[in-house]
Amino acid sequence: MADDKLTKLADPASAIASYLDDLLHTATDTAQKEEVAAVDVSSEPQPVTEPIVERQPTRAPDPAPRPVVRKPTPKVEVSQPEPEPESASPPSRPEWSEQPFECLIFTVAGLQLAVPLILLGAIHRIEEGIKPIPGSPRWYMGIRVDRDHNLRVVDTAEWIMAGRAPANARDNYRFVIRLDNSDWGLACDDVAQSFTLKPDEVRWRTARSKRPWLAGTVVNHMCALIDVRTMANLLVRAEREHHLDLS
């Protein structure tokens, strides 16, 4: 269990980072299991067939070839193709992290997450029903209709934990946190206090191959710091991949 692993680590910062890592299960874990299963299937022994060797008829040796005089090949200049631009990837340190910044903590299924206030669009209460979209994935709750703005609401526990979220996670959602000025909002259980963070108080992630939306962990507050813009971009991409009809 995560708690047992936490007590075995001497460094408190490493212990809490590991604890948060255990909680933040993602779809990449499932993908890795599927890859292993695919390798197991492909590794089954295949029937071996002996190659058929045809006997060639015996024939007289060919006469010695005449010497070939090669003409000089004209020099042709080939233009080198320009290197393709590297695919865009989230930076290890967001631009807003260079100076101390305000953060807001919110909770989802027992996990504490934080967003920088500078990229916090708004906080809405879930008072009215959210319009579901037929055929949408499990992480997509639906549309929160508002007079000023229709917000796409994400089941945050399902999106972050990828199939390992508690079955009753949606029953505890009371707020929706809008990500910057995007059309996306994260459903959450509760909103806690805001606080000021210094850049050196965050364990910034240097690699984003897994959980690219996770900018780092805040050990003192035992919370995960969200890269808001990367999160919104991932949601937009997922929306396109699932061809959601959001009209």
Coordinates of C-alpha atoms in Angstrom, one line a residue:
M1 CA 0.0 0.0 0.0
A2 CA 1.0 3.6 -0.5
D3 CA 1.1 4.3 3.2
D4 CA 3.5 1.4 3.8
K5 CA 5.7 2.6 1.1
L6 CA 5.7 6.1 2.6
T7 CA 7.1 4.9 5.9
K8 CA 10.0 3.1 4.3
L9 CA 11.4 6.1 2.6
A10 CA 13.8 8.2 4.7
D11 CA 13.6 11.4 2.7
P12 CA 10.2 13.1 3.4
A13 CA 10.2 14.9 0.0
S14 CA 10.8 11.6 -1.9
A15 CA 8.3 9.8 0.3
I16 CA 5.5 12.3 -0.4
A17 CA 6.3 12.5 -4.1
S18 CA 6.2 8.7 -4.2
Y19 CA 2.9 8.7 -2.3
L20 CA 1.3 11.1 -4.8
D21 CA 2.7 9.1 -7.6
D22 CA 0.9 6.0 -6.4
L23 CA -2.4 7.9 -6.2
L24 CA -2.0 9.5 -9.7
H25 CA -2.7 6.4 -11.8
T26 CA -3.2 7.1 -15.5
A27 CA -4.1 5.4 -18.7
T28 CA -0.4 4.8 -19.4
D29 CA -0.4 2.1 -16.8
T30 CA -3.2 0.3 -18.6
A31 CA -1.4 0.8 -21.9
Q32 CA 1.7 -0.8 -20.6
K33 CA -0.2 -3.8 -19.5
E34 CA -1.7 -4.2 -22.9
E35 CA 1.7 -4.0 -24.5
V36 CA 3.0 -6.7 -22.3
A37 CA 0.0 -8.9 -23.2
A38 CA 0.6 -8.3 -26.9
V39 CA 4.2 -9.4 -26.5
D40 CA 3.1 -12.5 -24.7
V41 CA 0.8 -13.5 -27.5
S42 CA 3.4 -12.7 -30.2
S43 CA 6.0 -14.8 -28.3
E44 CA 4.1 -18.1 -28.7
P45 CA 6.1 -20.7 -30.7
Q46 CA 5.3 -20.7 -34.4
P47 CA 5.4 -23.8 -36.6
V48 CA 8.7 -24.0 -38.4
T49 CA 8.7 -25.2 -42.0
E50 CA 11.7 -26.4 -43.9
P51 CA 12.6 -24.3 -46.9
I52 CA 12.1 -26.0 -50.3
V53 CA 15.3 -26.0 -52.3
E54 CA 14.9 -26.6 -56.0
R55 CA 17.7 -28.3 -57.9
Q56 CA 19.0 -26.2 -60.8
P57 CA 19.9 -28.0 -64.0
T58 CA 23.6 -28.3 -64.8
R59 CA 24.8 -26.0 -67.6
A60 CA 28.0 -25.1 -69.2
P61 CA 29.9 -22.2 -67.7
D62 CA 29.3 -18.8 -69.3
P63 CA 32.1 -17.3 -71.4
A64 CA 34.3 -14.8 -69.6
P65 CA 32.6 -11.4 -69.6
R66 CA 34.1 -8.6 -71.6
P67 CA 35.6 -5.7 -69.7
V68 CA 33.2 -2.9 -69.2
V69 CA 34.4 0.7 -69.6
R70 CA 32.5 2.9 -67.2
K71 CA 31.8 6.5 -68.2
P72 CA 32.3 9.1 -65.4
T73 CA 29.1 9.9 -63.6
P74 CA 28.1 13.5 -63.7
K75 CA 28.0 15.2 -60.3
V76 CA 24.5 16.0 -59.2
E77 CA 24.0 18.3 -56.3
V78 CA 21.2 17.1 -54.0
S79 CA 19.7 19.6 -51.6
Q80 CA 19.4 18.3 -48.1
P81 CA 15.9 18.4 -46.7
E82 CA 15.3 20.8 -43.8
P83 CA 14.9 19.1 -40.4
E84 CA 11.3 18.7 -39.3
P85 CA 10.3 20.7 -36.3
E86 CA 10.2 18.7 -33.0
S87 CA 6.8 17.9 -31.7
A88 CA 5.5 20.4 -29.1
S89 CA 5.9 19.1 -25.6
P90 CA 5.0 20.7 -22.3
P91 CA 7.9 22.6 -20.7
S92 CA 9.4 21.3 -17.5
R93 CA 8.8 24.7 -15.9
P94 CA 5.8 26.7 -16.8
E95 CA 6.4 30.4 -17.4
W96 CA 4.4 31.5 -14.4
S97 CA 6.7 29.5 -12.1
E98 CA 9.7 31.9 -12.3
Q99 CA 8.5 34.1 -9.4
P100 CA 6.4 33.3 -6.2
F101 CA 2.8 32.6 -7.2
E102 CA -0.6 32.1 -5.5
C103 CA -2.2 28.7 -5.6
L104 CA -5.6 27.3 -4.7
I105 CA -6.0 23.8 -3.3
F106 CA -9.0 21.6 -4.2
T107 CA -9.8 18.0 -3.4
V108 CA -10.9 15.2 -5.6
A109 CA -11.6 11.7 -4.3
G110 CA -9.2 12.2 -1.4
L111 CA -6.4 13.6 -3.5
Q112 CA -5.3 17.2 -3.2
L113 CA -4.6 19.2 -6.3
A114 CA -3.5 22.8 -6.8
V115 CA -3.9 25.4 -9.5
P116 CA -2.1 28.7 -9.8
L117 CA -4.6 31.6 -9.2
I118 CA -3.3 33.4 -12.3
L119 CA -4.8 30.6 -14.4
L120 CA -7.9 30.0 -12.4
G121 CA -10.9 31.1 -14.6
A122 CA -13.7 30.8 -12.1
I123 CA -15.2 28.5 -9.4
H124 CA -18.8 27.4 -10.0
R125 CA -21.1 25.5 -7.7
I126 CA -22.8 22.4 -9.1
E127 CA -26.3 23.5 -8.3
E128 CA -28.1 22.5 -11.5
G129 CA -27.8 19.3 -13.4
I130 CA -25.1 18.8 -16.0
K131 CA -26.3 17.9 -19.4
P132 CA -24.7 14.5 -20.4
I133 CA -23.5 13.8 -23.9
P134 CA -24.5 10.4 -25.4
G135 CA -21.6 8.2 -26.3
S136 CA -19.0 10.3 -24.4
P137 CA -16.2 8.6 -22.5
R138 CA -16.4 8.0 -18.8
W139 CA -14.3 11.0 -17.9
Y140 CA -16.7 13.4 -19.6
M141 CA -19.6 14.4 -17.4
G142 CA -21.3 16.8 -19.8
I143 CA -22.1 20.4 -20.3
R144 CA -22.9 22.9 -17.5
V145 CA -25.2 25.4 -19.2
D146 CA -24.8 29.0 -18.0
R147 CA -26.2 32.3 -19.2
D148 CA -22.7 33.5 -20.0
H149 CA -20.7 30.4 -20.8
N150 CA -21.3 26.7 -21.4
L151 CA -18.7 24.7 -19.6
R152 CA -17.5 21.2 -20.5
V153 CA -17.2 19.4 -17.2
V154 CA -14.7 16.7 -16.5
D155 CA -15.0 13.9 -14.0
T156 CA -11.6 14.8 -12.6
A157 CA -11.1 11.6 -10.6
E158 CA -11.8 9.5 -13.7
W159 CA -9.6 11.6 -15.9
I160 CA -6.6 11.5 -13.5
M161 CA -6.9 8.0 -12.2
A162 CA -8.0 6.4 -15.5
G163 CA -10.4 3.7 -14.5
R164 CA -9.3 3.5 -10.9
A165 CA -11.5 6.2 -9.5
P166 CA -13.9 5.4 -6.7
A167 CA -17.3 4.3 -8.0
N168 CA -19.1 7.0 -6.1
A169 CA -16.7 9.9 -6.9
R170 CA -19.4 11.9 -8.8
D171 CA -21.7 11.8 -5.7
N172 CA -19.2 14.1 -3.8
Y173 CA -18.6 16.7 -6.5
R174 CA -19.8 20.2 -5.4
F175 CA -17.7 22.6 -7.4
V176 CA -16.4 23.1 -11.0
I177 CA -13.1 24.8 -11.4
R178 CA -12.7 26.5 -14.8
L179 CA -9.2 26.2 -16.4
D180 CA -8.1 29.7 -17.3
N181 CA -10.2 31.1 -20.1
S182 CA -10.9 27.7 -21.7
D183 CA -14.2 25.8 -22.1
W184 CA -13.1 23.2 -19.6
G185 CA -13.9 22.8 -15.9
L186 CA -12.7 20.2 -13.4
A187 CA -15.3 18.8 -11.0
C188 CA -14.1 18.6 -7.4
D189 CA -15.3 17.8 -3.9
D190 CA -14.2 20.9 -2.1
V191 CA -12.1 24.0 -2.4
A192 CA -9.6 24.8 0.3
Q193 CA -7.4 27.8 1.1
S194 CA -5.1 29.7 -1.2
F195 CA -1.4 30.1 -0.4
T196 CA 1.8 31.5 -1.9
L197 CA 4.4 29.2 -3.3
K198 CA 8.0 29.9 -4.0
P199 CA 9.5 28.1 -7.0
D200 CA 12.0 26.2 -4.9
E201 CA 9.1 24.7 -2.8
V202 CA 7.9 22.7 -5.7
R203 CA 9.5 19.4 -6.9
W204 CA 9.3 20.3 -10.6
R205 CA 9.0 17.4 -13.0
T206 CA 11.8 17.3 -15.6
A207 CA 10.1 14.7 -17.8
R208 CA 6.5 14.7 -18.9
S209 CA 6.1 11.4 -20.8
K210 CA 3.5 10.3 -18.2
R211 CA 0.9 12.7 -16.8
P212 CA 2.1 15.7 -18.9
W213 CA -0.5 17.9 -17.0
L214 CA 1.4 17.4 -13.7
A215 CA 3.8 20.3 -13.3
G216 CA 5.2 19.0 -10.0
T217 CA 4.4 18.2 -6.4
V218 CA 4.2 20.5 -3.4
V219 CA 5.6 18.5 -0.5
N220 CA 4.7 20.9 2.3
H221 CA 1.0 20.8 1.3
M222 CA 1.0 17.2 0.0
C223 CA -0.6 18.2 -3.3
A224 CA -0.1 17.9 -7.0
L225 CA 0.4 21.1 -9.0
I226 CA -1.4 21.2 -12.3
D227 CA -0.1 22.7 -15.5
V228 CA -3.4 24.3 -16.4
R229 CA -2.7 25.1 -20.1
T230 CA -1.3 21.6 -20.7
M231 CA -4.3 20.1 -19.0
A232 CA -6.7 22.1 -21.2
N233 CA -4.8 21.2 -24.4
L234 CA -5.0 17.5 -23.5
L235 CA -8.7 17.8 -23.0
V236 CA -9.2 19.5 -26.3
R237 CA -7.2 16.7 -28.0
A238 CA -9.2 14.0 -26.3
E239 CA -12.4 15.8 -27.3
R240 CA -11.3 15.6 -31.0
E241 CA -10.3 12.0 -30.7
H242 CA -13.6 10.9 -29.4
H243 CA -15.6 13.1 -31.9
L244 CA -17.8 14.5 -29.2
D245 CA -20.9 16.2 -30.4
L246 CA -21.0 19.2 -28.0
S247 CA -23.4 21.4 -29.9

